[in-house]
JSON list of C-alpha atoms in Angstrom, two decimals:
[
{"chain": "V", "resi": 386, "resn": "UNK", "atom": "CA", "xyz": [-20.04, 11.91, 33.83]},
{"chain": "V", "resi": 387, "resn": "UNK", "atom": "CA", "xyz": [-16.31, 12.05, 33.55]},
{"chain": "V", "resi": 388, "resn": "UNK", "atom": "CA", "xyz": [-15.03, 13.86, 30.36]},
{"chain": "V", "resi": 389, "resn": "UNK", "atom": "CA", "xyz": [-11.10, 13.33, 31.29]},
{"chain": "V", "resi": 390, "resn": "UNK", "atom": "CA", "xyz": [-11.82, 9.62, 31.33]},
{"chain": "V", "resi": 391, "resn": "UNK", "atom": "CA", "xyz": [-13.90, 9.11, 28.34]},
{"chain": "V", "resi": 392, "resn": "UNK", "atom": "CA", "xyz": [-11.06, 11.19, 26.14]},
{"chain": "V", "resi": 393, "resn": "UNK", "atom": "CA", "xyz": [-8.20, 9.04, 27.54]},
{"chain": "V", "resi": 394, "resn": "UNK", "atom": "CA", "xyz": [-10.43, 5.93, 26.77]},
{"chain": "V", "resi": 395, "resn": "UNK", "atom": "CA", "xyz": [-10.86, 7.31, 23.13]},
{"chain": "V", "resi": 396, "resn": "UNK", "atom": "CA", "xyz": [-7.71, 8.21, 22.58]},
{"chain": "V", "resi": 397, "resn": "UNK", "atom": "CA", "xyz": [-6.18, 4.85, 23.78]},
{"chain": "V", "resi": 398, "resn": "UNK", "atom": "CA", "xyz": [-8.23, 3.41, 21.35]},
{"chain": "V", "resi": 399, "resn": "UNK", "atom": "CA", "xyz": [-5.93, 1.92, 18.16]},
{"chain": "V", "resi": 400, "resn": "UNK", "atom": "CA", "xyz": [-6.61, 3.83, 15.06]},
{"chain": "V", "resi": 401, "resn": "UNK", "atom": "CA", "xyz": [-7.66, 1.97, 12.02]},
{"chain": "V", "resi": 402, "resn": "UNK", "atom": "CA", "xyz": [-5.63, 4.67, 10.19]},
{"chain": "V", "resi": 403, "resn": "UNK", "atom": "CA", "xyz": [-4.81, 3.95, 6.35]},
{"chain": "V", "resi": 404, "resn": "UNK", "atom": "CA", "xyz": [-3.44, 5.36, 2.97]},
{"chain": "V", "resi": 405, "resn": "UNK", "atom": "CA", "xyz": [-4.36, 4.83, -0.61]},
{"chain": "V", "resi": 406, "resn": "UNK", "atom": "CA", "xyz": [-3.09, 6.28, -3.42]},
{"chain": "V", "resi": 407, "resn": "UNK", "atom": "CA", "xyz": [-4.70, 6.21, -6.89]},
{"chain": "V", "resi": 408, "resn": "UNK", "atom": "CA", "xyz": [-3.15, 5.51, -9.93]},
{"chain": "V", "resi": 409, "resn": "UNK", "atom": "CA", "xyz": [-0.13, 3.74, -8.03]},
{"chain": "V", "resi": 410, "resn": "UNK", "atom": "CA", "xyz": [1.67, 4.55, -11.44]},
{"chain": "V", "resi": 411, "resn": "UNK", "atom": "CA", "xyz": [1.69, 8.12, -12.87]},
{"chain": "V", "resi": 412, "resn": "UNK", "atom": "CA", "xyz": [3.57, 10.73, -14.26]},
{"chain": "V", "resi": 413, "resn": "UNK", "atom": "CA", "xyz": [1.78, 13.31, -12.92]},
{"chain": "V", "resi": 414, "resn": "UNK", "atom": "CA", "xyz": [-0.34, 13.84, -9.64]},
{"chain": "V", "resi": 415, "resn": "UNK", "atom": "CA", "xyz": [-1.83, 11.05, -7.55]},
{"chain": "V", "resi": 416, "resn": "UNK", "atom": "CA", "xyz": [-4.75, 11.22, -5.06]},
{"chain": "V", "resi": 417, "resn": "UNK", "atom": "CA", "xyz": [-4.01, 9.95, -1.44]},
{"chain": "V", "resi": 418, "resn": "UNK", "atom": "CA", "xyz": [-7.37, 9.01, 0.26]},
{"chain": "V", "resi": 419, "resn": "UNK", "atom": "CA", "xyz": [-6.72, 9.19, 3.92]},
{"chain": "V", "resi": 420, "resn": "UNK", "atom": "CA", "xyz": [-9.38, 7.10, 6.15]},
{"chain": "V", "resi": 421, "resn": "UNK", "atom": "CA", "xyz": [-9.72, 6.42, 9.78]},
{"chain": "V", "resi": 422, "resn": "UNK", "atom": "CA", "xyz": [-8.74, 9.61, 11.12]},
{"chain": "V", "resi": 423, "resn": "UNK", "atom": "CA", "xyz": [-9.53, 10.42, 14.58]},
{"chain": "V", "resi": 424, "resn": "UNK", "atom": "CA", "xyz": [-8.27, 13.62, 15.29]},
{"chain": "V", "resi": 425, "resn": "UNK", "atom": "CA", "xyz": [-6.50, 16.14, 12.88]},
{"chain": "V", "resi": 426, "resn": "UNK", "atom": "CA", "xyz": [-3.23, 18.25, 13.95]},
{"chain": "V", "resi": 427, "resn": "UNK", "atom": "CA", "xyz": [-2.58, 21.42, 12.39]},
{"chain": "V", "resi": 428, "resn": "UNK", "atom": "CA", "xyz": [0.78, 20.09, 11.19]},
{"chain": "V", "resi": 429, "resn": "UNK", "atom": "CA", "xyz": [-0.58, 17.29, 9.88]},
{"chain": "V", "resi": 430, "resn": "UNK", "atom": "CA", "xyz": [1.09, 16.85, 6.37]},
{"chain": "V", "resi": 431, "resn": "UNK", "atom": "CA", "xyz": [1.64, 14.32, 3.48]},
{"chain": "V", "resi": 432, "resn": "UNK", "atom": "CA", "xyz": [5.37, 13.11, 2.98]},
{"chain": "V", "resi": 433, "resn": "UNK", "atom": "CA", "xyz": [6.85, 12.09, 0.10]},
{"chain": "V", "resi": 434, "resn": "UNK", "atom": "CA", "xyz": [9.95, 9.76, 0.18]},
{"chain": "V", "resi": 435, "resn": "UNK", "atom": "CA", "xyz": [12.37, 8.04, -1.67]},
{"chain": "V", "resi": 436, "resn": "UNK", "atom": "CA", "xyz": [14.22, 4.97, -0.79]},
{"chain": "V", "resi": 437, "resn": "UNK", "atom": "CA", "xyz": [17.04, 6.36, 0.87]},
{"chain": "V", "resi": 438, "resn": "UNK", "atom": "CA", "xyz": [14.46, 7.98, 3.43]},
{"chain": "V", "resi": 439, "resn": "UNK", "atom": "CA", "xyz": [14.73, 11.33, 2.49]},
{"chain": "V", "resi": 440, "resn": "UNK", "atom": "CA", "xyz": [11.32, 13.64, 2.50]},
{"chain": "V", "resi": 441, "resn": "UNK", "atom": "CA", "xyz": [11.23, 15.21, -1.12]},
{"chain": "V", "resi": 442, "resn": "UNK", "atom": "CA", "xyz": [7.94, 16.61, -0.62]},
{"chain": "V", "resi": 443, "resn": "UNK", "atom": "CA", "xyz": [5.76, 17.76, 1.86]},
{"chain": "V", "resi": 444, "resn": "UNK", "atom": "CA", "xyz": [2.14, 18.65, 1.29]},
{"chain": "V", "resi": 445, "resn": "UNK", "atom": "CA", "xyz": [0.18, 19.74, 4.44]},
{"chain": "V", "resi": 446, "resn": "UNK", "atom": "CA", "xyz": [-3.39, 19.01, 4.77]},
{"chain": "V", "resi": 447, "resn": "UNK", "atom": "CA", "xyz": [-6.56, 21.24, 5.50]},
{"chain": "V", "resi": 448, "resn": "UNK", "atom": "CA", "xyz": [-8.04, 20.92, 8.59]},
{"chain": "V", "resi": 449, "resn": "UNK", "atom": "CA", "xyz": [-11.21, 18.73, 8.65]},
{"chain": "V", "resi": 450, "resn": "UNK", "atom": "CA", "xyz": [-13.47, 17.00, 11.03]},
{"chain": "V", "resi": 451, "resn": "UNK", "atom": "CA", "xyz": [-14.36, 14.21, 8.60]},
{"chain": "V", "resi": 452, "resn": "UNK", "atom": "CA", "xyz": [-12.84, 10.98, 8.69]},
{"chain": "V", "resi": 453, "resn": "UNK", "atom": "CA", "xyz": [-11.91, 10.28, 5.47]},
{"chain": "V", "resi": 454, "resn": "UNK", "atom": "CA", "xyz": [-9.97, 13.21, 3.42]},
{"chain": "V", "resi": 455, "resn": "UNK", "atom": "CA", "xyz": [-8.59, 13.10, -0.12]},
{"chain": "V", "resi": 456, "resn": "UNK", "atom": "CA", "xyz": [-5.54, 15.41, -1.09]},
{"chain": "V", "resi": 457, "resn": "UNK", "atom": "CA", "xyz": [-4.12, 15.81, -4.55]},
{"chain": "V", "resi": 458, "resn": "UNK", "atom": "CA", "xyz": [-0.19, 15.10, -4.63]},
{"chain": "V", "resi": 459, "resn": "UNK", "atom": "CA", "xyz": [1.84, 16.42, -7.41]},
{"chain": "V", "resi": 460, "resn": "UNK", "atom": "CA", "xyz": [4.98, 14.29, -8.12]},
{"chain": "V", "resi": 461, "resn": "UNK", "atom": "CA", "xyz": [6.05, 15.24, -11.54]},
{"chain": "V", "resi": 462, "resn": "UNK", "atom": "CA", "xyz": [8.90, 17.27, -10.67]},
{"chain": "V", "resi": 463, "resn": "UNK", "atom": "CA", "xyz": [10.43, 14.19, -9.61]},
{"chain": "V", "resi": 464, "resn": "UNK", "atom": "CA", "xyz": [12.57, 11.75, -11.46]},
{"chain": "V", "resi": 465, "resn": "UNK", "atom": "CA", "xyz": [10.95, 8.14, -11.96]},
{"chain": "V", "resi": 466, "resn": "UNK", "atom": "CA", "xyz": [11.18, 5.51, -9.23]},
{"chain": "V", "resi": 467, "resn": "UNK", "atom": "CA", "xyz": [9.21, 4.27, -6.40]},
{"chain": "V", "resi": 468, "resn": "UNK", "atom": "CA", "xyz": [8.50, 6.22, -3.88]},
{"chain": "V", "resi": 469, "resn": "UNK", "atom": "CA", "xyz": [6.53, 6.28, -0.22]},
{"chain": "V", "resi": 470, "resn": "UNK", "atom": "CA", "xyz": [3.35, 8.56, 0.28]},
{"chain": "V", "resi": 471, "resn": "UNK", "atom": "CA", "xyz": [3.18, 8.60, 4.28]},
{"chain": "V", "resi": 472, "resn": "UNK", "atom": "CA", "xyz": [1.61, 10.51, 6.68]},
{"chain": "V", "resi": 473, "resn": "UNK", "atom": "CA", "xyz": [3.74, 12.48, 8.65]},
{"chain": "V", "resi": 474, "resn": "UNK", "atom": "CA", "xyz": [4.07, 11.38, 12.29]},
{"chain": "V", "resi": 475, "resn": "UNK", "atom": "CA", "xyz": [2.40, 8.06, 11.52]},
{"chain": "V", "resi": 476, "resn": "UNK", "atom": "CA", "xyz": [3.06, 4.19, 10.57]},
{"chain": "V", "resi": 477, "resn": "UNK", "atom": "CA", "xyz": [0.36, 4.88, 7.84]},
{"chain": "V", "resi": 478, "resn": "UNK", "atom": "CA", "xyz": [2.11, 5.07, 4.02]},
{"chain": "V", "resi": 479, "resn": "UNK", "atom": "CA", "xyz": [1.42, 3.72, 0.51]},
{"chain": "V", "resi": 480, "resn": "UNK", "atom": "CA", "xyz": [3.93, 3.32, -2.00]},
{"chain": "V", "resi": 481, "resn": "UNK", "atom": "CA", "xyz": [3.46, 4.73, -6.04]},
{"chain": "V", "resi": 482, "resn": "UNK", "atom": "CA", "xyz": [5.72, 4.59, -8.95]},
{"chain": "V", "resi": 483, "resn": "UNK", "atom": "CA", "xyz": [6.70, 7.91, -11.11]},
{"chain": "V", "resi": 484, "resn": "UNK", "atom": "CA", "xyz": [7.39, 6.95, -14.31]}
]
């Protein structure tokens, strides 16, 4: 049994990583649901990014072996506007409106 070959094959399978933000309009906190996690890294985090591409908030994610994770993100300190929440280092993102 070639474990290296199996690991390489597993790593080549496309991830179905997705972010969902609930609620999508808020004046306080949102719950971010991350699904399709294949492998957590010690530096995984959710970034809150403005329309200029600036990272305003970074919320570290605790390590888990689960394929679905939820994380509360407080955006109450930000001005009203539209923001992207993204899993750092990936293309998984979702939008939220801060009113």
